[in-house]
PDB file of C-alpha atoms in Angstrom:
ATOM      1  CA  MET A   1     127.969  51.229 124.460  1.00  0.00           C
ATOM      2  CA  THR A   2     129.998  49.366 127.095  1.00  0.00           C
ATOM      3  CA  LYS A   3     129.266  45.656 127.335  1.00  0.00           C
ATOM      4  CA  GLU A   4     132.003  44.498 129.681  1.00  0.00           C
ATOM      5  CA  LEU A   5     134.758  45.889 131.882  1.00  0.00           C
ATOM      6  CA  TRP A   6     138.163  44.296 132.368  1.00  0.00           C
ATOM      7  CA  ILE A   7     140.595  45.481 134.977  1.00  0.00           C
ATOM      8  CA  ASN A   8     144.149  44.883 133.763  1.00  0.00           C
ATOM      9  CA  LEU A   9     146.857  44.220 136.334  1.00  0.00           C
ATOM     10  CA  PRO A  10     150.588  43.679 135.771  1.00  0.00           C
ATOM     11  CA  VAL A  11     152.268  40.756 137.521  1.00  0.00           C
ATOM     12  CA  SER A  12     155.920  39.759 137.574  1.00  0.00           C
ATOM     13  CA  ASP A  13     155.273  36.009 137.522  1.00  0.00           C
ATOM     14  CA  LEU A  14     151.939  34.898 136.074  1.00  0.00           C
ATOM     15  CA  GLU A  15     152.062  31.346 137.443  1.00  0.00           C
ATOM     16  CA  LYS A  16     152.979  32.562 140.938  1.00  0.00           C
ATOM     17  CA  SER A  17     150.121  35.078 140.855  1.00  0.00           C
ATOM     18  CA  LYS A  18     147.651  32.473 139.638  1.00  0.00           C
ATOM     19  CA  ALA A  19     148.729  30.143 142.439  1.00  0.00           C
ATOM     20  CA  PHE A  20     148.364  32.922 145.026  1.00  0.00           C
ATOM     21  CA  PHE A  21     144.891  33.972 143.925  1.00  0.00           C
ATOM     22  CA  THR A  22     143.742  30.359 143.597  1.00  0.00           C
ATOM     23  CA  GLN A  23     144.839  29.733 147.196  1.00  0.00           C
ATOM     24  CA  MET A  24     142.904  32.872 148.194  1.00  0.00           C
ATOM     25  CA  GLY A  25     139.754  31.357 146.665  1.00  0.00           C
ATOM     26  CA  PHE A  26     139.534  33.160 143.326  1.00  0.00           C
ATOM     27  CA  SER A  27     138.942  31.316 140.073  1.00  0.00           C
ATOM     28  CA  PHE A  28     140.219  31.706 136.527  1.00  0.00           C
ATOM     29  CA  SER A  29     138.442  31.362 133.212  1.00  0.00           C
ATOM     30  CA  ASP A  30     139.775  29.018 130.568  1.00  0.00           C
ATOM     31  CA  GLY A  31     138.166  31.175 127.890  1.00  0.00           C
ATOM     32  CA  ARG A  32     139.055  34.407 126.163  1.00  0.00           C
ATOM     33  CA  GLY A  33     142.242  36.030 127.430  1.00  0.00           C
ATOM     34  CA  ASN A  34     143.781  32.884 128.860  1.00  0.00           C
ATOM     35  CA  SER A  35     147.315  32.515 127.459  1.00  0.00           C
ATOM     36  CA  GLU A  36     150.953  32.078 128.433  1.00  0.00           C
ATOM     37  CA  VAL A  37     151.163  35.810 129.298  1.00  0.00           C
ATOM     38  CA  SER A  38     147.678  36.512 130.666  1.00  0.00           C
ATOM     39  CA  ALA A  39     144.972  34.991 132.837  1.00  0.00           C
ATOM     40  CA  PRO A  40     141.364  36.154 133.358  1.00  0.00           C
ATOM     41  CA  MET A  41     140.579  36.030 137.079  1.00  0.00           C
ATOM     42  CA  MET A  42     136.855  36.045 137.837  1.00  0.00           C
ATOM     43  CA  ILE A  43     135.578  38.002 140.830  1.00  0.00           C
ATOM     44  CA  GLY A  44     132.137  37.855 142.391  1.00  0.00           C
ATOM     45  CA  SER A  45     128.747  36.781 141.180  1.00  0.00           C
ATOM     46  CA  LYS A  46     128.867  39.391 138.411  1.00  0.00           C
ATOM     47  CA  LYS A  47     132.056  37.779 137.109  1.00  0.00           C
ATOM     48  CA  ILE A  48     134.157  40.957 137.010  1.00  0.00           C
ATOM     49  CA  VAL A  49     137.359  40.128 135.141  1.00  0.00           C
ATOM     50  CA  VAL A  50     140.764  41.106 136.477  1.00  0.00           C
ATOM     51  CA  MET A  51     143.190  40.283 133.693  1.00  0.00           C
ATOM     52  CA  LEU A  52     146.581  39.373 135.063  1.00  0.00           C
ATOM     53  CA  PHE A  53     149.226  40.271 132.490  1.00  0.00           C
ATOM     54  CA  GLU A  54     152.937  39.617 132.583  1.00  0.00           C
ATOM     55  CA  ALA A  55     154.500  43.019 133.330  1.00  0.00           C
ATOM     56  CA  SER A  56     156.322  43.237 129.989  1.00  0.00           C
ATOM     57  CA  VAL A  57     153.042  42.790 128.100  1.00  0.00           C
ATOM     58  CA  PHE A  58     151.228  45.275 130.343  1.00  0.00           C
ATOM     59  CA  LYS A  59     153.923  47.914 129.699  1.00  0.00           C
ATOM     60  CA  LYS A  60     153.350  47.565 125.938  1.00  0.00           C
ATOM     61  CA  PHE A  61     149.654  48.381 126.430  1.00  0.00           C
ATOM     62  CA  THR A  62     150.255  51.431 128.586  1.00  0.00           C
ATOM     63  CA  SER A  63     153.460  52.815 127.061  1.00  0.00           C
ATOM     64  CA  HIS A  64     154.341  53.797 130.605  1.00  0.00           C
ATOM     65  CA  PRO A  65     156.665  52.569 133.329  1.00  0.00           C
ATOM     66  CA  LEU A  66     155.108  50.542 136.113  1.00  0.00           C
ATOM     67  CA  PRO A  67     154.903  52.045 139.611  1.00  0.00           C
ATOM     68  CA  ASP A  68     156.935  50.659 142.498  1.00  0.00           C
ATOM     69  CA  THR A  69     154.190  49.031 144.588  1.00  0.00           C
ATOM     70  CA  SER A  70     156.473  48.976 147.637  1.00  0.00           C
ATOM     71  CA  LYS A  71     156.307  52.790 147.656  1.00  0.00           C
ATOM     72  CA  THR A  72     153.006  53.711 146.013  1.00  0.00           C
ATOM     73  CA  CYS A  73     149.410  52.565 145.773  1.00  0.00           C
ATOM     74  CA  GLN A  74     147.368  53.669 142.769  1.00  0.00           C
ATOM     75  CA  VAL A  75     144.304  51.561 143.419  1.00  0.00           C
ATOM     76  CA  LEU A  76     142.726  49.518 146.195  1.00  0.00           C
ATOM     77  CA  PHE A  77     140.684  46.565 144.960  1.00  0.00           C
ATOM     78  CA  SER A  78     137.762  46.108 147.343  1.00  0.00           C
ATOM     79  CA  PHE A  79     135.322  43.228 147.401  1.00  0.00           C
ATOM     80  CA  ASP A  80     132.588  42.189 149.783  1.00  0.00           C
ATOM     81  CA  ALA A  81     132.244  39.317 152.189  1.00  0.00           C
ATOM     82  CA  ASP A  82     129.127  37.546 153.414  1.00  0.00           C
ATOM     83  CA  SER A  83     130.258  37.597 157.048  1.00  0.00           C
ATOM     84  CA  SER A  84     133.026  38.608 159.432  1.00  0.00           C
ATOM     85  CA  GLN A  85     133.988  34.931 159.568  1.00  0.00           C
ATOM     86  CA  GLU A  86     134.626  34.979 155.823  1.00  0.00           C
ATOM     87  CA  VAL A  87     136.948  37.973 156.321  1.00  0.00           C
ATOM     88  CA  ASP A  88     138.821  36.100 159.059  1.00  0.00           C
ATOM     89  CA  ALA A  89     139.127  32.986 156.876  1.00  0.00           C
ATOM     90  CA  LEU A  90     140.545  34.951 153.941  1.00  0.00           C
ATOM     91  CA  ALA A  91     142.971  36.850 156.186  1.00  0.00           C
ATOM     92  CA  ALA A  92     144.320  33.531 157.484  1.00  0.00           C
ATOM     93  CA  LYS A  93     145.175  32.469 153.915  1.00  0.00           C
ATOM     94  CA  VAL A  94     147.121  35.582 152.872  1.00  0.00           C
ATOM     95  CA  GLU A  95     150.592  34.968 154.300  1.00  0.00           C
ATOM     96  CA  PRO A  96     150.702  31.170 153.721  1.00  0.00           C
ATOM     97  CA  ALA A  97     149.796  31.893 150.072  1.00  0.00           C
ATOM     98  CA  GLY A  98     152.673  34.379 149.688  1.00  0.00           C
ATOM     99  CA  GLY A  99     150.962  37.729 150.317  1.00  0.00           C
ATOM    100  CA  LEU A 100     151.224  40.387 153.016  1.00  0.00           C
ATOM    101  CA  LEU A 101     148.421  41.115 155.478  1.00  0.00           C
ATOM    102  CA  PHE A 102     148.927  44.869 155.924  1.00  0.00           C
ATOM    103  CA  SER A 103     145.682  45.414 157.808  1.00  0.00           C
ATOM    104  CA  PRO A 104     144.483  42.543 160.012  1.00  0.00           C
ATOM    105  CA  PRO A 105     140.735  41.995 160.375  1.00  0.00           C
ATOM    106  CA  SER A 106     139.142  44.787 162.372  1.00  0.00           C
ATOM    107  CA  LEU A 107     135.894  46.671 162.867  1.00  0.00           C
ATOM    108  CA  THR A 108     135.612  50.198 161.450  1.00  0.00           C
ATOM    109  CA  ASP A 109     132.899  52.682 162.384  1.00  0.00           C
ATOM    110  CA  GLY A 110     130.928  49.961 164.171  1.00  0.00           C
ATOM    111  CA  TRP A 111     129.516  48.404 160.980  1.00  0.00           C
ATOM    112  CA  MET A 112     132.355  47.525 158.582  1.00  0.00           C
ATOM    113  CA  TYR A 113     134.617  44.553 159.285  1.00  0.00           C
ATOM    114  CA  GLY A 114     137.489  43.968 156.934  1.00  0.00           C
ATOM    115  CA  CYS A 115     141.122  43.270 156.235  1.00  0.00           C
ATOM    116  CA  GLY A 116     143.699  44.522 153.761  1.00  0.00           C
ATOM    117  CA  PHE A 117     146.335  42.469 151.992  1.00  0.00           C
ATOM    118  CA  ALA A 118     148.933  42.835 149.271  1.00  0.00           C
ATOM    119  CA  ASP A 119     149.388  40.180 146.603  1.00  0.00           C
ATOM    120  CA  PRO A 120     152.904  38.946 145.667  1.00  0.00           C
ATOM    121  CA  ASP A 121     153.345  41.976 143.358  1.00  0.00           C
ATOM    122  CA  GLY A 122     152.355  44.452 146.070  1.00  0.00           C
ATOM    123  CA  HIS A 123     148.911  45.323 144.675  1.00  0.00           C
ATOM    124  CA  ARG A 124     146.540  46.130 147.515  1.00  0.00           C
ATOM    125  CA  TRP A 125     143.241  44.362 148.117  1.00  0.00           C
ATOM    126  CA  ASN A 126     140.507  44.902 150.706  1.00  0.00           C
ATOM    127  CA  MET A 127     137.813  42.428 151.776  1.00  0.00           C
ATOM    128  CA  ILE A 128     134.989  43.922 153.789  1.00  0.00           C
ATOM    129  CA  TYR A 129     131.793  42.765 155.432  1.00  0.00           C
ATOM    130  CA  MET A 130     129.249  45.564 155.830  1.00  0.00           C
ATOM    131  CA  ASP A 131     126.622  44.938 158.495  1.00  0.00           C
ATOM    132  CA  MET A 132     123.961  47.329 157.185  1.00  0.00           C
ATOM    133  CA  SER A 133     121.835  46.805 160.326  1.00  0.00           C
ATOM    134  CA  LYS A 134     124.545  48.652 162.271  1.00  0.00           C
ATOM    135  CA  LEU A 135     125.006  51.492 159.782  1.00  0.00           C
ATOM    136  CA  PRO A 136     124.190  54.754 161.572  1.00  0.00           C
ATOM    137  CA  GLY A 137     120.869  56.147 160.348  1.00  0.00           C
ATOM    138  CA  HIS A 138     119.935  52.887 158.617  1.00  0.00           C
ATOM    139  CA  ASN A 139     116.642  51.357 159.715  1.00  0.00           C
TER     140      ASN A 139
END
């Protein structure tokens, strides 16, 4: 039944968001969905699509007001890293690119190393490296 999944995300300034995510190392497709009001951002080897939509267009789809991301968080976008060094490298790019590093790189539970950042619109993202050899009970 389902062939693909797109995650739709409102942004206040599409070009600013594209510049931010490009500086963070993400890429955009020139294909379907690429327009003056939207941009398909590709994530990971499975090419998950996060469609960035100008907020006014997004509101038409949802028929709902947008949340104030400075006060609420409805979703945390998490993606994996190949190493703790990759987490550190991404974290170093956040603020120069125009985002907010709300959780600097750190180790959690002895086996997860990650950081949390907010994009220019306040949406929250999490990059994490999971060292499965250190997972309790994992052999």
